[in-house]
Short mmCIF file of C-alpha atoms and ligand atoms in Angstrom, two decimals:
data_model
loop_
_atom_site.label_atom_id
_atom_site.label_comp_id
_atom_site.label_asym_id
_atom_site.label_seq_id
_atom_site.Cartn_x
_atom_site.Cartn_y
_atom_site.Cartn_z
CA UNK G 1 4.81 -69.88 29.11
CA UNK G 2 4.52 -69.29 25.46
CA UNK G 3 2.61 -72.46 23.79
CA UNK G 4 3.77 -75.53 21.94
CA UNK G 5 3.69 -74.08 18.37
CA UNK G 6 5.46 -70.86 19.89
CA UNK G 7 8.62 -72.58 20.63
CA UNK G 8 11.43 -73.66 18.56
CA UNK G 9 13.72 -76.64 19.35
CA UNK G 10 17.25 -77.05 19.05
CA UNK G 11 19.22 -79.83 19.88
CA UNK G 12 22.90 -79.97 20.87
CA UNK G 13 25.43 -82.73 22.44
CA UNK G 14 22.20 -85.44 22.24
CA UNK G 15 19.99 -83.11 23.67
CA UNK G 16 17.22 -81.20 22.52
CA UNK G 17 15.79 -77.86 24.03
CA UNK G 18 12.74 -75.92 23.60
CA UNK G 19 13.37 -72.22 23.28
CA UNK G 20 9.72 -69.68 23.08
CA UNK G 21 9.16 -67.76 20.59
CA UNK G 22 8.26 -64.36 21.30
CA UNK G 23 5.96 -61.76 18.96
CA UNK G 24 5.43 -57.95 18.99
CA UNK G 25 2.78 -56.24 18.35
CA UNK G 26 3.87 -55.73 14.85
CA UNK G 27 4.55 -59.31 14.33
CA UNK G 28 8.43 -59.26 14.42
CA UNK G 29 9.09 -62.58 16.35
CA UNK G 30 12.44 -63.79 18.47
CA UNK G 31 13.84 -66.78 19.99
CA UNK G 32 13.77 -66.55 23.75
CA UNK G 33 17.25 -67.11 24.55
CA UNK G 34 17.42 -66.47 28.26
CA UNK G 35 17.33 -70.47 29.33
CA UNK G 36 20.04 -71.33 26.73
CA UNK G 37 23.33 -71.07 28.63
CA UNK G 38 21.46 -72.76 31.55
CA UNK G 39 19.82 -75.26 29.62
CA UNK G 40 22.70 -76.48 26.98
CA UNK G 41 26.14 -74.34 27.66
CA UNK G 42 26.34 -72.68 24.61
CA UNK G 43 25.85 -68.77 23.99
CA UNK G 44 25.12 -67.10 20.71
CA UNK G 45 27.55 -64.91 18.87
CA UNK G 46 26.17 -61.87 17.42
CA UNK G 47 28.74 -58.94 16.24
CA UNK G 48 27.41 -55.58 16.44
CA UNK G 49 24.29 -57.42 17.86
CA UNK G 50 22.73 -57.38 14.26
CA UNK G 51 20.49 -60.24 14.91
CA UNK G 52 19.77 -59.47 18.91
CA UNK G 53 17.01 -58.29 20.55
CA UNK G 54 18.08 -56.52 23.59
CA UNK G 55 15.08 -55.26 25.44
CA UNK G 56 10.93 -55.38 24.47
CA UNK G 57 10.59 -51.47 23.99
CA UNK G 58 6.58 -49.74 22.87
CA UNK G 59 8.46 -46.55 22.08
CA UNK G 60 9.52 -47.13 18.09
CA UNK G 61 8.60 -48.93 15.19
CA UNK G 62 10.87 -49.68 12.34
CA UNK G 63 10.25 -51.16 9.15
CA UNK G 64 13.43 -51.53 7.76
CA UNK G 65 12.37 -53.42 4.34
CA UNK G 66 9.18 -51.02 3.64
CA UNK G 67 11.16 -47.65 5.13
CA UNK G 68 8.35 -47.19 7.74
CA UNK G 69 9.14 -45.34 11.04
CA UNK G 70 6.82 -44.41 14.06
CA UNK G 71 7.10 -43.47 16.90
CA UNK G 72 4.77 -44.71 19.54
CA UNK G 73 2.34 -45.55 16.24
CA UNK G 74 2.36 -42.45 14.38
CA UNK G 75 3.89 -42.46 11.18
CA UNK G 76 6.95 -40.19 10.74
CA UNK G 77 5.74 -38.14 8.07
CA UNK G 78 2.38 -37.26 9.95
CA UNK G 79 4.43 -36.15 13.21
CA UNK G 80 6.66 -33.95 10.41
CA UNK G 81 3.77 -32.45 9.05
CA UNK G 82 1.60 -31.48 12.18
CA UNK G 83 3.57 -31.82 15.79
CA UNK G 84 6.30 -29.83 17.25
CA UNK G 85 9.67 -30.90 18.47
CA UNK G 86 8.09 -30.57 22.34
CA UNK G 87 5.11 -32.34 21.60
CA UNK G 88 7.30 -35.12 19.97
CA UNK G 89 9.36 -35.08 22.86
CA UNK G 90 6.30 -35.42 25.40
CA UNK G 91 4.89 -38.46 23.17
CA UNK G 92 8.47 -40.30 22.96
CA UNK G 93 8.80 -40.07 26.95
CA UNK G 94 4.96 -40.22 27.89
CA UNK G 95 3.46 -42.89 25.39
CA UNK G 96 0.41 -40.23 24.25
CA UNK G 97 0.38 -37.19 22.07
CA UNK G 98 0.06 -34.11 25.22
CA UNK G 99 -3.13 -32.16 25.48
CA UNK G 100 -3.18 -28.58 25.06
CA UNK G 101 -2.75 -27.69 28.82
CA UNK G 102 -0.25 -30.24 28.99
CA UNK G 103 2.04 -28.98 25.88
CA UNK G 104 1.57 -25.74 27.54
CA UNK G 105 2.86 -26.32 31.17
CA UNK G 106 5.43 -28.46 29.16
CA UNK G 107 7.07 -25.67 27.19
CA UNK G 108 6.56 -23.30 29.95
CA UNK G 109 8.75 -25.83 32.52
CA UNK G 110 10.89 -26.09 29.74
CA UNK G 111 11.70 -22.17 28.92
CA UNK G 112 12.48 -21.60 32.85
CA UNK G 113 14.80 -23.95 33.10
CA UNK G 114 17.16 -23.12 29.95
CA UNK G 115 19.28 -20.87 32.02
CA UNK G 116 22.54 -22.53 33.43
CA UNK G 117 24.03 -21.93 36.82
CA UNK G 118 26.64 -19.27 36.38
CA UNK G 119 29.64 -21.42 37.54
CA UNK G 120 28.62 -24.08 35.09
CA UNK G 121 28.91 -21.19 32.40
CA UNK G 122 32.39 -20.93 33.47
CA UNK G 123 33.02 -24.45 33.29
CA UNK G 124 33.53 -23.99 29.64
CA UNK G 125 36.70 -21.88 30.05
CA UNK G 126 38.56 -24.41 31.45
CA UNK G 127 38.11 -26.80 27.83
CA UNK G 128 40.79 -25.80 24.77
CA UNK G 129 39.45 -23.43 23.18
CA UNK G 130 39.42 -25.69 19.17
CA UNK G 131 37.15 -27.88 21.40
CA UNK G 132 34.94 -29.99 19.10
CA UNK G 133 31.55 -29.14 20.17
CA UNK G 134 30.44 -32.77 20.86
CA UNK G 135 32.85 -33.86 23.61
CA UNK G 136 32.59 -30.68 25.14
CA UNK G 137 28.35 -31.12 25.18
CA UNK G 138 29.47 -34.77 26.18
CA UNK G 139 31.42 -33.49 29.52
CA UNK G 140 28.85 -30.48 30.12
CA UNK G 141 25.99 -33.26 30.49
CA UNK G 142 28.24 -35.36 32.58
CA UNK G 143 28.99 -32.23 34.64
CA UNK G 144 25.11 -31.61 35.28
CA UNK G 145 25.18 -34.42 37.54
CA UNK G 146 27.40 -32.09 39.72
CA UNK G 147 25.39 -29.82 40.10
CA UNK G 148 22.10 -31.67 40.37
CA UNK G 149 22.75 -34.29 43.23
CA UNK G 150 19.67 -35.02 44.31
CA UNK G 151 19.10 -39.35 44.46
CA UNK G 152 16.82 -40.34 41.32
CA UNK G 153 13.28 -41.24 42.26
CA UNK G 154 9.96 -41.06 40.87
CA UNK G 155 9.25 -37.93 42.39
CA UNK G 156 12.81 -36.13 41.15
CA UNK G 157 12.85 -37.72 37.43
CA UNK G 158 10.58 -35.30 36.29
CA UNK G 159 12.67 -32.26 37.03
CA UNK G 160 15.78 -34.03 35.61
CA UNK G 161 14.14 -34.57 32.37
CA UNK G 162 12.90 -31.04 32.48
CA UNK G 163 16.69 -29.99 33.00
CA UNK G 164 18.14 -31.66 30.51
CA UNK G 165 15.64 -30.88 27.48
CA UNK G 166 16.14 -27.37 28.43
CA UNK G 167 19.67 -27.09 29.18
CA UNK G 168 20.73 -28.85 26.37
CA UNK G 169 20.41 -26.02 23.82
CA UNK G 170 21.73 -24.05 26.22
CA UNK G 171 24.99 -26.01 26.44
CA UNK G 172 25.22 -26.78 22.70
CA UNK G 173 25.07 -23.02 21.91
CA UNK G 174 27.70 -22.38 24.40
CA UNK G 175 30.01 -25.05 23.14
CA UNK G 176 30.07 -22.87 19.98
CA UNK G 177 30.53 -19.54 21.52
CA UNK G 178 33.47 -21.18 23.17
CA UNK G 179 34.77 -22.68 20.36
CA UNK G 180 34.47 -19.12 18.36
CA UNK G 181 35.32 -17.25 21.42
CA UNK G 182 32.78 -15.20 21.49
CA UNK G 183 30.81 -14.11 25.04
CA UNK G 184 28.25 -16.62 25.97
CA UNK G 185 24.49 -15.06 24.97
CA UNK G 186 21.71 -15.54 27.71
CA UNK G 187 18.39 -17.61 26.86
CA UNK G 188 15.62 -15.67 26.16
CA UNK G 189 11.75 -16.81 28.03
CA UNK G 190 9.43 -15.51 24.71
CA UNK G 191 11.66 -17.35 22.04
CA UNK G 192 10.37 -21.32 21.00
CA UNK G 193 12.91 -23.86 21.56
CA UNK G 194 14.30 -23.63 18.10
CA UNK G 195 14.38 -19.45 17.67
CA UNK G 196 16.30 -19.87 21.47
CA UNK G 197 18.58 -22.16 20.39
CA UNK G 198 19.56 -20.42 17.55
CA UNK G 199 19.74 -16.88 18.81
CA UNK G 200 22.10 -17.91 21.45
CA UNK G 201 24.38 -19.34 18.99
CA UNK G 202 24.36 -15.79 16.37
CA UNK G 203 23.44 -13.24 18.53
CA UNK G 204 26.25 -10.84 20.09
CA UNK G 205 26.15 -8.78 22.77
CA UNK G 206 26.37 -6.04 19.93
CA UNK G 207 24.17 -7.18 17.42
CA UNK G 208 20.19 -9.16 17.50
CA UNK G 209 19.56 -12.31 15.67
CA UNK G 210 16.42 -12.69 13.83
CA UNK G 211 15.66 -16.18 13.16
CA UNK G 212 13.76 -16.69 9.66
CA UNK G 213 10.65 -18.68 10.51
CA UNK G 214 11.71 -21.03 7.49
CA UNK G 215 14.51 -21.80 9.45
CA UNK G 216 13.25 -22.42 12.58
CA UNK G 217 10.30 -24.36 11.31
CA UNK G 218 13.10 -26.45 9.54
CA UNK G 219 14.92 -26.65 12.68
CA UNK G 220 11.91 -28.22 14.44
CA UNK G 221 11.32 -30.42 11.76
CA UNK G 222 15.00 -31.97 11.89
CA UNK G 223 15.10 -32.06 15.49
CA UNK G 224 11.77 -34.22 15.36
CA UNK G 225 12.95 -36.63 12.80
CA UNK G 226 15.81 -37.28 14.72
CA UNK G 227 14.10 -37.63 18.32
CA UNK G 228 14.22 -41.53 18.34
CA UNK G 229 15.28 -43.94 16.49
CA UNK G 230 14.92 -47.26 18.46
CA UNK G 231 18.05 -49.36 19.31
CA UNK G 232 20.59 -47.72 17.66
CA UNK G 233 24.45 -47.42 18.95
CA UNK G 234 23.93 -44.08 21.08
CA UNK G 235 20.30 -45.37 22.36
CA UNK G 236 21.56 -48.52 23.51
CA UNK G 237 24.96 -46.98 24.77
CA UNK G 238 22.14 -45.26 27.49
CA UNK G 239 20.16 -48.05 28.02
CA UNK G 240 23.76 -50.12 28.74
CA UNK G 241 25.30 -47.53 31.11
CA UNK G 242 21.84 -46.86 32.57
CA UNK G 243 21.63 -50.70 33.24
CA UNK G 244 24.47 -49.93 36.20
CA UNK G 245 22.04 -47.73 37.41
CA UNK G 246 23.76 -45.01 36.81
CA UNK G 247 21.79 -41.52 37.07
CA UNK G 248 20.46 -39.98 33.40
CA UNK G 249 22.76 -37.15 33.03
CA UNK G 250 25.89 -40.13 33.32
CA UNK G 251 24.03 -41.99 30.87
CA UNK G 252 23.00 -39.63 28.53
CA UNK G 253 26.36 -37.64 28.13
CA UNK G 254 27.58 -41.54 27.10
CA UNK G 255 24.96 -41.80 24.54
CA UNK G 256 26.55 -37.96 23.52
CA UNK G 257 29.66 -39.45 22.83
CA UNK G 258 28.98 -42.82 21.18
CA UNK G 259 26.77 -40.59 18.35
CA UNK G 260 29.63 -38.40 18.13
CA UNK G 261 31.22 -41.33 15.77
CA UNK G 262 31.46 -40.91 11.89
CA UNK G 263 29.52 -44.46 11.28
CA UNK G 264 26.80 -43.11 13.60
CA UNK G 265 25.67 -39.17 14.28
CA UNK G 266 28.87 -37.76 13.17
CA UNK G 267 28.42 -39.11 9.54
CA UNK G 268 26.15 -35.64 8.91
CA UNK G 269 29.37 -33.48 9.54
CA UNK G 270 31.53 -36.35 7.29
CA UNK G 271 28.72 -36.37 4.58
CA UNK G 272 29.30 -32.21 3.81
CA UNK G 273 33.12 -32.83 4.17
CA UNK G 274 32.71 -35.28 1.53
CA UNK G 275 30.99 -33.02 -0.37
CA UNK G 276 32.95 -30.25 -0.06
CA UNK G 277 35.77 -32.44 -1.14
CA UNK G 278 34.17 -33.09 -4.07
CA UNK G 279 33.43 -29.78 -4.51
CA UNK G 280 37.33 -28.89 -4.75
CA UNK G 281 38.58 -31.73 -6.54
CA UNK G 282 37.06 -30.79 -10.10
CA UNK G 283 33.18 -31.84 -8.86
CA UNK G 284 33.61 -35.32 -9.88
CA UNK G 285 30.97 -37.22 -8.20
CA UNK G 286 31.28 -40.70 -10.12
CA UNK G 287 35.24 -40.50 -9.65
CA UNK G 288 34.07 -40.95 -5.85
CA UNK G 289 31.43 -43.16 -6.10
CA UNK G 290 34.05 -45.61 -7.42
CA UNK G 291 36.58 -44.98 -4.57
CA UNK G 292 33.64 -45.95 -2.33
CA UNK G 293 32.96 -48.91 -4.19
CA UNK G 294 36.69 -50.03 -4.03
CA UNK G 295 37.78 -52.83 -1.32
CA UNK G 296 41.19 -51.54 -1.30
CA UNK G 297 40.41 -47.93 -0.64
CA UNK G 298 38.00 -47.29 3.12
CA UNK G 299 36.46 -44.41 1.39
CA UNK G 300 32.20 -45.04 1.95
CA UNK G 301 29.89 -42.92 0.63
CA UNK G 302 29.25 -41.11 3.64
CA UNK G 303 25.50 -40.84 4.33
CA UNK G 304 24.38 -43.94 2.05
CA UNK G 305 23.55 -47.32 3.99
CA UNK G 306 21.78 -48.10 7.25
CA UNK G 307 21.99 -51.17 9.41
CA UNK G 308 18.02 -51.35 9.57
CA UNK G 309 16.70 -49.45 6.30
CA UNK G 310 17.09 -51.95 3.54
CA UNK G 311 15.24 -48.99 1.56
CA UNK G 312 15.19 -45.48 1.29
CA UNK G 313 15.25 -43.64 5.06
CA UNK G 314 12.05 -42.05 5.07
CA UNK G 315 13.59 -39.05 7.52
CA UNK G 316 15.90 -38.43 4.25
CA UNK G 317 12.58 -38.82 1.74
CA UNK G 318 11.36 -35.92 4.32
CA UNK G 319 14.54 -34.19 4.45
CA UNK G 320 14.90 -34.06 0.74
CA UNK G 321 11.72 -31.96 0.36
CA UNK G 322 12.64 -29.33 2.86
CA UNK G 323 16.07 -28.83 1.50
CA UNK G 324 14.70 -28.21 -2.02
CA UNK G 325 12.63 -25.31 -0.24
CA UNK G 326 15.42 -24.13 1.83
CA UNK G 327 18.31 -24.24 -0.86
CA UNK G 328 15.60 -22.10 -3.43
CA UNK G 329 16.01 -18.90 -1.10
CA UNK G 330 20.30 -19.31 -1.25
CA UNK G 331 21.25 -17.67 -4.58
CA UNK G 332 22.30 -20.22 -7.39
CA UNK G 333 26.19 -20.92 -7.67
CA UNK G 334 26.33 -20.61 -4.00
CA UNK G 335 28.45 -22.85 -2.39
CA UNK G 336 25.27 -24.49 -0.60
CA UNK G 337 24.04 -24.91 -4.29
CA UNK G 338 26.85 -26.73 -5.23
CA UNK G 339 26.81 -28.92 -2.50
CA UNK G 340 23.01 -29.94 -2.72
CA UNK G 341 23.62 -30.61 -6.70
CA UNK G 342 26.66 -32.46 -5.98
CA UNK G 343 24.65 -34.70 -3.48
CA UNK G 344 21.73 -35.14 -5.79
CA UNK G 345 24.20 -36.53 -8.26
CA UNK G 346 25.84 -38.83 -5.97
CA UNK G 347 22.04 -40.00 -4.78
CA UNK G 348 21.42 -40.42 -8.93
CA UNK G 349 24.28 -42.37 -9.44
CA UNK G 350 24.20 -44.62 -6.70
CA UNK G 351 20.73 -45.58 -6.54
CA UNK G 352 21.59 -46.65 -10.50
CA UNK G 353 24.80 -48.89 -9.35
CA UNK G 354 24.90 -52.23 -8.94
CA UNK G 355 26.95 -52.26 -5.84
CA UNK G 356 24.82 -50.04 -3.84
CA UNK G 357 21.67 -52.10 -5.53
CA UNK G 358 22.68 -55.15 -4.43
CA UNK G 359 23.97 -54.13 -1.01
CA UNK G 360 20.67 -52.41 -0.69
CA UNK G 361 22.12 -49.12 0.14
CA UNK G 362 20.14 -46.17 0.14
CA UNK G 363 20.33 -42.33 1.19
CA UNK G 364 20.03 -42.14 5.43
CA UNK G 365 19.04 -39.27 7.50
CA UNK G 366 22.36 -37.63 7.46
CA UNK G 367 22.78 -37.61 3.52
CA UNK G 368 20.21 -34.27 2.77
CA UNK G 369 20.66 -32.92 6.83
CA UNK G 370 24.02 -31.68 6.51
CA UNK G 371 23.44 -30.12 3.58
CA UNK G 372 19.97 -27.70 4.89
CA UNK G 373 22.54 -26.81 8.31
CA UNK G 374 24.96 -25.64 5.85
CA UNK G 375 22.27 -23.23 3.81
CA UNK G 376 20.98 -22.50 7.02
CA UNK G 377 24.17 -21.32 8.52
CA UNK G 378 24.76 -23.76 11.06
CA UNK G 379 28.69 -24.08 11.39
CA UNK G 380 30.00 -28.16 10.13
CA UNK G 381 31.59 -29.09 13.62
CA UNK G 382 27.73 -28.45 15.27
CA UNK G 383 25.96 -30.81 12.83
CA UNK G 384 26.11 -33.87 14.67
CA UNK G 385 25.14 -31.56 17.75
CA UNK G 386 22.07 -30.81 16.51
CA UNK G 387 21.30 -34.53 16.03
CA UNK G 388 22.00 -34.55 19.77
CA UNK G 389 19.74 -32.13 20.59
CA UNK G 390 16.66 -33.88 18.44
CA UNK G 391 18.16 -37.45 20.11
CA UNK G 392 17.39 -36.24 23.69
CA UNK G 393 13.66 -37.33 24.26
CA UNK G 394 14.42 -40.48 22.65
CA UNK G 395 17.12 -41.65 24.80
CA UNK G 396 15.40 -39.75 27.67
CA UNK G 397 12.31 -42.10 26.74
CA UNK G 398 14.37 -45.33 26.54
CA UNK G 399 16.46 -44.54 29.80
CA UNK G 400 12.96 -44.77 31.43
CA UNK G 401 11.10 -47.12 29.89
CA UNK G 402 14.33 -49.60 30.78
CA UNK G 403 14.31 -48.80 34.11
CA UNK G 404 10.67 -49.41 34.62
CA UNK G 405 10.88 -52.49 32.68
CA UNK G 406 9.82 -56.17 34.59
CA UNK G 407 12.55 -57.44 32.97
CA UNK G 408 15.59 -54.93 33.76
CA UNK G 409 19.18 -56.29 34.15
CA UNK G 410 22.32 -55.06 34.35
CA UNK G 411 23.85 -54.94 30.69
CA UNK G 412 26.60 -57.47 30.47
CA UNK G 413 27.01 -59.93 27.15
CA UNK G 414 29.17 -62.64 27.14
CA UNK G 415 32.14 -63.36 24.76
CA UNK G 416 34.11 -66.14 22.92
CA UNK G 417 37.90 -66.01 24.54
CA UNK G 418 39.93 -66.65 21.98
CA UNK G 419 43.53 -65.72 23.84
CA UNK G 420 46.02 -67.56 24.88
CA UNK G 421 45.43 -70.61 27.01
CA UNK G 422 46.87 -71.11 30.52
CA UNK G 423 50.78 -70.68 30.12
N1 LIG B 1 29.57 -46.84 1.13
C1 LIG B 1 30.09 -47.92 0.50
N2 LIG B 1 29.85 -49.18 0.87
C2 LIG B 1 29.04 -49.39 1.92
C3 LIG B 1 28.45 -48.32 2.63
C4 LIG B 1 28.74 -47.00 2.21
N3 LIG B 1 28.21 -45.96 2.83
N4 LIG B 1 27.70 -48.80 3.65
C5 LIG B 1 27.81 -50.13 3.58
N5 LIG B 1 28.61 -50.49 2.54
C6 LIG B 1 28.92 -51.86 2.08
C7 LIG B 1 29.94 -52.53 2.99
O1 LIG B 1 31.26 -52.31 2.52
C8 LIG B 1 29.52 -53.97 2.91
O2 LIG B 1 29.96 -54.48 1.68
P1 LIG B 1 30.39 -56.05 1.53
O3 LIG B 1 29.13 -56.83 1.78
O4 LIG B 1 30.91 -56.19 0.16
O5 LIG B 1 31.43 -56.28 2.60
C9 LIG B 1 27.99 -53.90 2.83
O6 LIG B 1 27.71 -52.62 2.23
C10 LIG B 1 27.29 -53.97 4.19
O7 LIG B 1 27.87 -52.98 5.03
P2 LIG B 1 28.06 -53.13 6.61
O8 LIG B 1 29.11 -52.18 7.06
O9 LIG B 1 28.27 -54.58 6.94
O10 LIG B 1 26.64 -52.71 7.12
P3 LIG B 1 26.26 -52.28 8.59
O11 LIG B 1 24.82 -52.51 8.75
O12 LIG B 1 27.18 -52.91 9.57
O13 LIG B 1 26.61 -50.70 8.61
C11 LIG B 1 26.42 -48.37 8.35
C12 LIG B 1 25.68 -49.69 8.47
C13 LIG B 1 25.44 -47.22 8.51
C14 LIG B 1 27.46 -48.24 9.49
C15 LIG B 1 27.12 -48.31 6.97
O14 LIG B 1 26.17 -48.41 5.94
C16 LIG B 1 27.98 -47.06 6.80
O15 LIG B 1 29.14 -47.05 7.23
N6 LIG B 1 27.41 -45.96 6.20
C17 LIG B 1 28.15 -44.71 6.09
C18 LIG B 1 28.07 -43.96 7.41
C19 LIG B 1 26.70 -43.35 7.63
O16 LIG B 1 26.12 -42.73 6.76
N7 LIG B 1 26.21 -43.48 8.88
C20 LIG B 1 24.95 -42.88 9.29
C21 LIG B 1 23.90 -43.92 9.61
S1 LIG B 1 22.24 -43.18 9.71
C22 LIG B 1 22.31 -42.20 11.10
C23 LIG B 1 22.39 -42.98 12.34
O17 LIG B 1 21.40 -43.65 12.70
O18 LIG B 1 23.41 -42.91 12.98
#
């Protein structure tokens, strides 16, 4: 029990309660609400959960106020600079950066199991073929629990997580070809993750892909930044459906489909849509910044804001950097150039306007991302895909660390009724 000067009191109908206080390791403190409903009746209202504290996690630290982000202690911008996507992945769902023979045996697990069994291949054909990529990598996750039935335990986890970092590449390259209609291209054993995944989404059976190492260094770099992000909607969209105990593939193609929204992962695909609407409508960025400004028009400045970053995102500071290098090897007056100077313009005048100012908006993650996918070639409809992709370890991470966790209960808030009464 938490001592005297670590609780807080309230007191309600004549009586007074004391709740604990709780405090992290990075001194972020809560009120320990679990007694409350037992102890006075009343429950706390929280929309979107802005001020709750769902679950003690070691996994990631935000700042929102300073723009700091680490995951399991290591700043952002050192795990950018020096770690691969795999070795990212093996910290998020580990707790510890691997050693050498264990990134090795990692990777190699992970490159023989990218292949999928050839009547899940055909489960593809049976989707329309203008399938959006994300609900079809959605129902392809879902669909791995078909064919991997085996009851979760300690022993079996391991290969599931091995399955699903591999596969998932795999599927999201396949939910392209399918959407393009083009035959589906077989992963290849001496590729990276990144060269992989891209080859099977260019290649043809009649043509190679070479993968610029630019691009596939970016590509790594994109998929780490986006590996975890602590309790955002998608992460705790696993963590709720995983609560049920329901197995990781179940859980994880929910967390799919909850990023797939526009306020969430699918804002990179709305951001370049913006953009390119700009684009065609005479290039007038402060014409748009004032529709997004306007109460009477839902227009937001796709990309800007953030629910925890009261500052600048510091995956977009990153981002920024790389797409200046990336966008100097497209030729000038290329529609990628356009975009990336329409954006920078849109950053310049909003970070100068009061409204964003004062709201403490700010460039996210998905403001500079969409724009480096489009100069790389990635097609619009598999941005918010490839934030998947990066997402996996994180969500695989949190799926685990909740089920191991002393305090793990089924997810289940309460609400205010406000319906009719008894007629
Ligand atoms: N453009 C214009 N106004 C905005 C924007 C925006 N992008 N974002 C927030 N606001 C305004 C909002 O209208 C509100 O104004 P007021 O106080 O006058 O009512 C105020 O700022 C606070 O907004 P909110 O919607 O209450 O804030 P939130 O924390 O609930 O929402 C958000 C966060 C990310 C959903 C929101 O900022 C947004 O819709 N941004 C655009 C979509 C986007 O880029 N999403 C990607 C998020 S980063 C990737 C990820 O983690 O998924």
């Amino acid at each position: 029990m938490a001592p005297a000067q670590n609780r807080i009191e309230i007191s309600y109908n004549g009586k007074t309660v004391a709740l604990p206080l709780i405090e992290g390791t990075e001194a972020e403190a809560a009120i320990d609400i679990r007694n409350l409903r037992q102890q006075t009746g009343l429950i706390t209202f929280d929309p979107g959960y802005a001020n709750t504290g769902a679950c003690k996690s070691a996994i990631t630290f935000i700042d929102g106020e300073q723009g700091i982000l680490r995951y399991r202690g290591y700043p952002i911008e050192d795990l950018a600079e020096k770690s691969t996507f795999l070795e990212v992945a093996w910290l998020l769902i580990h707790g510890e950066l691997p050693s050498r023979p264990e990134l090795e045996s990692f990777s190699g697990e992970i490159t023989r199991h990218t292949l999928l069994h050839e009547n899940f291949a055909r489960f593809f054909s049976a989707l329309p073929k203008d399938a959006h990529p994300m609900p079809v990598c959605a129902a392809a996750v879902a669909a791995m629990a078909t064919f991997y039935q085996e009851p979760e335990s300690d022993d079996t986890i391991h290969k599931t997580v091995i399955r699903l970092l591999a596969k998932m590449p795999t599927i999201a390259a396949y939910s392209y070809k399918h959407y393009i209609g083009q035959p589906f291209i077989y992963p290849r054993n001496d590729l990276d993750y990144c060269s992989n995944f891209v080859r099977m989404m260019f290649a043809t059976p009649c043509e190679e892909y070479e993968i610029d190492p630019l691009y596939a260094k970016t590509l790594d770099l994109l998929l780490i930044l986006h590996a975890d992000h602590e309790q955002n909607c998608s992460t705790s969209t696993v963590r709720m459906v995983g609560s049920s105990q329901a197995n990781l593939f179940a859980s994880i193609s929910s967390g799919i489909s909850a990023l797939w929204g526009p306020l969430h992962g699918g804002a990179n695909q709305k951001v370049i849509e913006m953009l390119e609407w700009i684009a065609q409508n005479d290039g007038n960025a402060d014409r748009f910044v004032a529709r997004a400004k306007d109460k009477n028009d839902t227009t937001r400045l796709m990309g800007f804001g953030h629910r925890v970053y009261k500052s600048y995102d510091p995956r977009a500071t990153i981002l920024k950097k790389y797409c200046e290098q990336i966008l100097a090897k497209v030729p000038a007056g290329s529609p990628s150039a356009k975009l990336f100077d329409i954006a920078r313009k849109l950053e310049e005048i909003a970070l100068s306007d009061e409204y964003f100012v004062k709201r403490k908006l700010y460039p996210n993650v998905d403001f500079y991302s969409g724009v480096i996918y489009k100069a790389m070639g990635i097609p619009t409809n598999m941005f918010t895909v490839m934030f998947a992709l990066g997402r996996m370890p994180g969500w695989v991470a949190q799926w685990l660390e909740s089920r191991r966790d002393p305090d793990f209960k089924i997810g289940r808030p309460r609400q205010i009724y406000v319906g009719a009464t008894k007629r």
